[in-house]
């Protein structure tokens, strides 16, 4: 089987999975009990005719089978229905607007920073295995892994947001400011991002560190590493040419996994900092039982998972010569 | 009787073997000590708590004093007592949720690995998709479907977190399937179920349970967050719930550090205990790492 | 290695035992006087009050199991009348239309507001009459008679009206306090008169979540309605005592039969886009609501029901014809957001998305829509061509901050002026009250907390039980425990809101536990097994007329560490955690050993 | 004399206790000679090889002894001197050539990098040298840009040998070079080693548990048991007339490489527990000829009939 065929097969299986998820997604949210009109308009006094019109507006008046067909047809037209909590706003608009961007920027930069720091620390620790620095780094990373993220965020807000007044307490931008230039806007935005980003970086670092360290230690036990040392190569060559390339292979799937976070947001951090991203949207939709939005996010997440997986598979096949025909 | 004696002897040897290796890991000992400390705290809770954590014993929001070392909460309940009782809830949820998730995962992994073929493909496709889904949003969605409350939190955590153990169980099963003793059993004519039950299950579970430690960490942290954002049961004081109340009652604006800091530290330390143990077990049990 | 399988199974079984051993609900003893009390988990007042009630009722021998539930669980149970008792807040409007919704038997359908299944033909008759007359005085009299009957029946126990506690940042002055507080959809005065001593001209109001839907026809929550009250005008407004005052309409007349209302509009009123506002716009608004059966707004449900036709004899006169008289018709039509015909003619779906706001959000109110930064803030600017007194502030920003804590920190820093909803948590109230950097405003809120019974379910089918509970509850203690954030009320129509609509002579149930016990004994409840909880045993209750000494031993046993009864989810007793914890530890260790052995 | 090891002791600290993997070994290798080092697994052969290259794992310590290679005192080299020493003076063909090559790097690259980094070749010359080396060990030179997984087992082993001789070292340590290969490939590889010895004049220390390999390729043979050398002499003599009972047992436990059927009997008893060696001669519990002294005194390595033997039988 050639490379192209391999890619095609992976693509096909991703599509099949996606279809399964779409079906699952529809029915999971129909299990929900209760009259949806009560969640759409929170008024018990609604007249029957008002109720009927509401149902019609949200497509809930048809039989389940019809609803399913409609859902599929609309899905392929990129229509995910209307949000309950933001009455009349299409779900796609709710998800893909500013919130997506906020999450993207926050998660993207936090993950990138955490990856760089975590991997560098991990490499150093693995190379100096057993040293004091290594043990200190391990303990540090285990501690960061164990801190409840939301709690850390609360403390950061209190100390750095209120007492020291270094970071803004909530939001992504200062309210009601007219920005003269784009750079002013960007600076304000980044200033607001500091708090949530620090929280996220700290919560991610430990994981990346341990992963990189373990991955490298695994590689170090391989015979070819002994060969490389026996060959009297420089430490740099050994570490970066021989060890890193092999250790990075398992990191590819980790990175693929983290791409998904770009579409799910960080609920804990976003809630605490009122960072209007997808994580906060999920929380609010759960609280307000906004099923159309939850459905939409579910689909986006699944799509992200499958795409990331697919890309990871392809990258893997390109980077690792052994599994091209896997 | 004789068989039992023999078994006990073997067991003792294994325990001492394991212990000899494990005790060389100072970190591992520390982790174990933390966990045991918390278990002791949970067990002793009724005897060491100064007050009934469910009843208001003073005015709300009292500052720390000799009577109430950590002050009182919004209902005038003794916070120290609540914190100690919270150990039970958090520990219980952590252990139960990870236990259930590991059970589900192992079952799926065993079936997929052992029967292979279409079953394997379908189950693993499912697992692979779920394993990459961000867990917290999924849990939130599940809680929204199941309703709130401690029991549903446990369920949501278990339902979401089973994938990792499914993966491990599957790969273990696959390698065990090729082992000589399984082939021997097959040759003798043992049925699939018998092989699965007698030869594979006993070998898969131990490893899986060693892995369960990290599942406990995740479960504890997830529970605390879900409770914190108000999906818990207000009448069951877990640490996350205490933080929820703290946040609801303006503990930070009031400067009630005793309402905010201790529960967070408790969560962190307990999670750390399991995380350290997991790490050390990994070091001790992973022969690849030990070799160097 | 399969030699150890039995051991393994044994361990697994051991692990299950603690779960099986947890006492599930004790076998339901029909006769015991106990019930489940649902409280709303995220509402601190509801939970706290529930706890206190449980303690108080325990003292008279009634066992209360408090379950704190989320609204997603609680509301459907209430809708289906599948509950024993519940305690939480219900909302009230400036007009007491809820009086009909809560007590008329026709409202006892699934989801109806007569959640307690209260049926009293006499009350039904009085309510029917009161709500179909145009004569306000007659309506009031009927109200009084109905309320007296209801208070005698005690379908639920009114506990207290929450206080609306608002904190303002330093330097802000001159807000208007009225029922529902300084920042509410009924309060059009605060944003006009408020000013800052230091010359700040931007007021920032915090919302806990987005103000959507922005459409005045779809606005169905307090946040959206408040926004609409700023951008859109209504024909009338409310003064601090909730009396109607002229607004867009400078005067009005109601015909004697109560079926025609004539509004005389102010002249020279302009829309935000500069076009003049005429009676056409008002007529269009009413007809649009009726045709589209819109669900937003405050009284639209009544408007759709009542509206027969609208006439516009001239540009500044609107004549509304009703299908039937209604004592609050003025409010229904007067407090409806008026929208511009020239824009809404083109709008088909009245619940348009926020992205359409720049084109659609045109009103005639004192503030105009500037922009909405999704999820961040909504900016309004003073409308300088407004017909009334120019507001002191130039800009009004609605900022979204999820956490209460963050909000208070930002008010302290002066970044935020105040918030939309009054504080609901005693802790936060305590925090703002004692903070010298904040100015605290306390008013009566629109939330009335009540202890409701499912009148169809035993023991609440017995009137004496309901009355006994009313006597056994010490509302003063509840409010004290709530750090004084409630105003005790005994009325079903609140005097604090509605003045003389309330009956000043309703039967009151002063705290009297002895009387409660007496009533319960009369109803046939006596403590048979001596556990402090009464059982239904009419044959034992009757013969011994002097109250049995057992009722004296009802004193709660506080020395036992047993917590108050709770739901089954709570792990009870030390052994469960112990056994499970230890076993799981053992399993982990064993697992490691097995693993090791394999190497 | 090229390599001289004197009284080398290497101990491992493990959680279970101290393992005396190499316990007083002396060994010498002449230029242009192939010396075999044989023994059961766990007898300390690999530790010996690693010690010569100073490649011991972190929990190993060299307790005593001296290793001199071409006049260089190996044990006193600093880290940077070691880098220079390795591969130029002594190179290694690792056990299981399958894993000795980095799977994500091209085979040629793995040889070329040594040339570039250690012999100062520029890239192009290095690659053409790699092609030469491929020719020398008998691989199609056009395959230098393949990945390891594209090679067969024999080819990989040849590539590893090519890598080992890239810098013309004085000594090549071959640790089980042919183990996982089939017999035909085995003898081809052994022939290659012999040919390289003849053509390039390098010495080879060939470590194996397979006596037939030794018989086929080695000039002299050392037999190790439990961290000690028990017999050392010319291959012919050792095979012809094994003096140590262990050597004898070892030889009779192996079918002859020539296919001649011999009495085939495995060595009785279990291999020694390295954590807890028996006192005296470590072999005595399994030795058919053991007597009192064997369990009390450790036999010295003494010259008997022109070779070295450590056995009380010859005391």
Coordinates of C-alpha atoms in Angstrom, one line a residue, chain C residues 412-593:
Chain C
X412 CA -13.7 48.4 45.0
X413 CA -11.2 49.4 42.3
X414 CA -13.8 51.7 40.8
X415 CA -13.8 50.0 37.5
X416 CA -17.4 48.9 37.8
X417 CA -20.2 51.1 39.2
X418 CA -22.7 48.5 40.3
X419 CA -24.4 45.3 39.2
X420 CA -27.7 44.4 37.7
X421 CA -28.9 41.7 40.2
X422 CA -28.9 42.3 43.9
X423 CA -26.6 40.1 45.9
X424 CA -28.1 36.8 46.8
X425 CA -25.5 35.5 49.2
X426 CA -25.3 36.5 52.9
X427 CA -21.5 36.3 52.7
X428 CA -21.2 38.7 49.8
X429 CA -23.7 41.0 51.5
X430 CA -21.7 40.9 54.7
X431 CA -18.6 41.7 52.6
X432 CA -20.1 44.8 51.0
X433 CA -21.8 46.0 54.1
X434 CA -18.6 46.2 56.1
X435 CA -16.5 47.6 53.3
X436 CA -15.7 51.3 53.7
X437 CA -14.9 51.6 50.0
X438 CA -18.4 50.7 49.0
X439 CA -21.8 52.4 49.3
X440 CA -24.5 49.9 50.1
X441 CA -28.1 50.4 49.0
X442 CA -30.8 48.1 50.4
X443 CA -34.3 47.9 49.0
X444 CA -37.0 45.3 48.9
X445 CA -36.4 42.8 46.1
X446 CA -38.8 41.1 43.8
X447 CA -38.1 37.7 45.1
X448 CA -40.4 36.3 47.7
X449 CA -39.3 33.1 49.5
X450 CA -41.9 30.7 50.4
X451 CA -42.3 27.2 51.8
X452 CA -44.6 25.4 49.5
X453 CA -46.5 22.2 50.1
X454 CA -47.8 19.8 47.5
X455 CA -51.4 20.1 48.7
X456 CA -52.3 16.9 47.0
X457 CA -49.8 14.8 48.9
X458 CA -50.1 13.4 52.4
X459 CA -49.5 14.9 55.0
X460 CA -50.2 18.2 53.4
X461 CA -53.7 17.2 52.5
X462 CA -54.4 17.8 56.2
X463 CA -55.0 21.5 56.8
X464 CA -53.9 21.2 60.5
X465 CA -50.5 20.0 59.4
X466 CA -50.0 23.0 57.1
X467 CA -51.2 25.3 59.9
X468 CA -49.0 23.6 62.5
X469 CA -46.0 24.0 60.3
X470 CA -46.9 27.7 59.9
X471 CA -46.9 28.0 63.7
X472 CA -43.7 26.0 64.1
X473 CA -41.6 28.2 61.8
X474 CA -39.8 31.1 63.4
X475 CA -39.3 33.5 60.5
X476 CA -37.3 35.9 62.7
X477 CA -34.7 33.2 63.3
X478 CA -34.5 32.4 59.6
X479 CA -33.9 36.0 58.7
X480 CA -31.4 36.4 61.4
X481 CA -29.4 33.4 60.1
X482 CA -29.6 35.0 56.7
X483 CA -27.8 38.0 58.1
X484 CA -30.9 40.1 57.9
X485 CA -31.3 40.1 54.2
X486 CA -34.9 39.3 54.2
X487 CA -38.1 41.2 55.2
X488 CA -40.6 39.0 57.0
X489 CA -43.9 38.8 55.3
X490 CA -47.2 37.1 56.3
X491 CA -49.2 38.3 53.3
X492 CA -49.9 36.5 50.0
X493 CA -50.2 39.9 48.3
X494 CA -47.2 42.0 49.5
X495 CA -48.0 45.2 51.2
X496 CA -44.4 46.4 50.6
X497 CA -45.1 46.2 46.8
X498 CA -48.7 46.6 46.3
X499 CA -49.8 48.8 49.2
X500 CA -53.6 48.5 49.8
X501 CA -54.0 45.5 47.4
X502 CA -52.8 43.5 50.4
X503 CA -55.2 42.5 53.1
X504 CA -54.0 44.0 56.4
X505 CA -56.1 41.6 58.4
X506 CA -55.1 38.2 57.1
X507 CA -54.8 35.6 59.8
X508 CA -51.2 35.6 61.0
X509 CA -49.4 32.6 62.3
X510 CA -47.1 33.9 65.1
X511 CA -44.3 31.6 66.1
X512 CA -45.9 29.2 68.6
X513 CA -44.4 25.7 68.7
X514 CA -46.8 24.7 71.5
X515 CA -49.8 25.5 69.3
X516 CA -48.2 23.6 66.5
X517 CA -47.9 20.5 68.6
X518 CA -51.4 20.9 69.8
X519 CA -52.7 21.1 66.2
X520 CA -50.7 18.1 65.2
X521 CA -52.1 16.1 68.0
X522 CA -55.6 17.1 67.1
X523 CA -54.9 16.0 63.6
X524 CA -53.9 12.6 65.0
X525 CA -50.1 12.7 65.2
X526 CA -48.4 11.4 68.3
X527 CA -44.9 10.1 68.9
X528 CA -45.6 6.4 69.1
X529 CA -42.1 4.9 69.1
X530 CA -40.4 7.7 71.1
X531 CA -37.8 8.7 68.5
X532 CA -38.9 12.3 68.6
X533 CA -40.7 12.1 65.3
X534 CA -44.5 12.0 65.3
X535 CA -46.5 9.2 63.8
X536 CA -50.0 9.3 62.4
X537 CA -52.0 7.3 65.0
X538 CA -55.4 9.0 65.4
X539 CA -56.7 6.3 67.8
X540 CA -53.8 6.9 70.2
X541 CA -53.9 10.6 69.9
X542 CA -57.5 11.0 70.9
X543 CA -58.1 9.1 74.1
X544 CA -55.4 10.8 76.1
X545 CA -56.6 14.3 76.0
X546 CA -53.8 15.8 78.1
X547 CA -50.8 15.9 75.8
X548 CA -48.6 12.9 76.5
X549 CA -45.4 13.5 78.2
X550 CA -43.6 12.0 75.3
X551 CA -43.9 15.2 73.4
X552 CA -41.7 16.8 76.0
X553 CA -38.9 14.4 75.1
X554 CA -38.9 15.6 71.6
X555 CA -35.7 17.6 72.4
X556 CA -33.3 17.0 69.6
X557 CA -30.4 14.9 70.6
X558 CA -27.5 17.1 69.8
X559 CA -24.7 15.2 71.4
X560 CA -24.8 12.4 68.9
X561 CA -22.5 13.1 65.9
X562 CA -25.2 11.9 63.6
X563 CA -25.8 14.6 61.1
X564 CA -29.2 15.8 60.2
X565 CA -30.9 13.4 57.8
X566 CA -29.7 13.8 54.3
X567 CA -30.1 12.3 51.0
X568 CA -28.9 8.8 50.3
X569 CA -25.9 9.9 48.2
X570 CA -24.0 11.0 51.2
X571 CA -21.6 8.4 52.5
X572 CA -22.7 7.9 56.0
X573 CA -20.7 6.2 58.8
X574 CA -17.0 5.8 59.0
X575 CA -16.8 2.2 57.9
X576 CA -17.6 2.7 54.3
X577 CA -14.7 5.0 53.5
X578 CA -12.5 3.0 55.7
X579 CA -13.2 -0.4 54.1
X580 CA -13.3 0.9 50.5
X581 CA -10.2 3.0 50.9
X582 CA -8.2 0.3 52.6
X583 CA -9.3 -2.3 50.1
X584 CA -8.5 -0.2 47.1
X585 CA -5.1 0.5 48.5
X586 CA -4.6 -3.2 49.0
X587 CA -5.6 -3.9 45.5
X588 CA -3.2 -1.3 44.2
X589 CA -0.4 -2.9 46.1
X590 CA -1.4 -6.4 45.1
X591 CA -1.6 -5.3 41.5
X592 CA 1.9 -4.0 41.7
X593 CA 3.0 -7.3 43.1

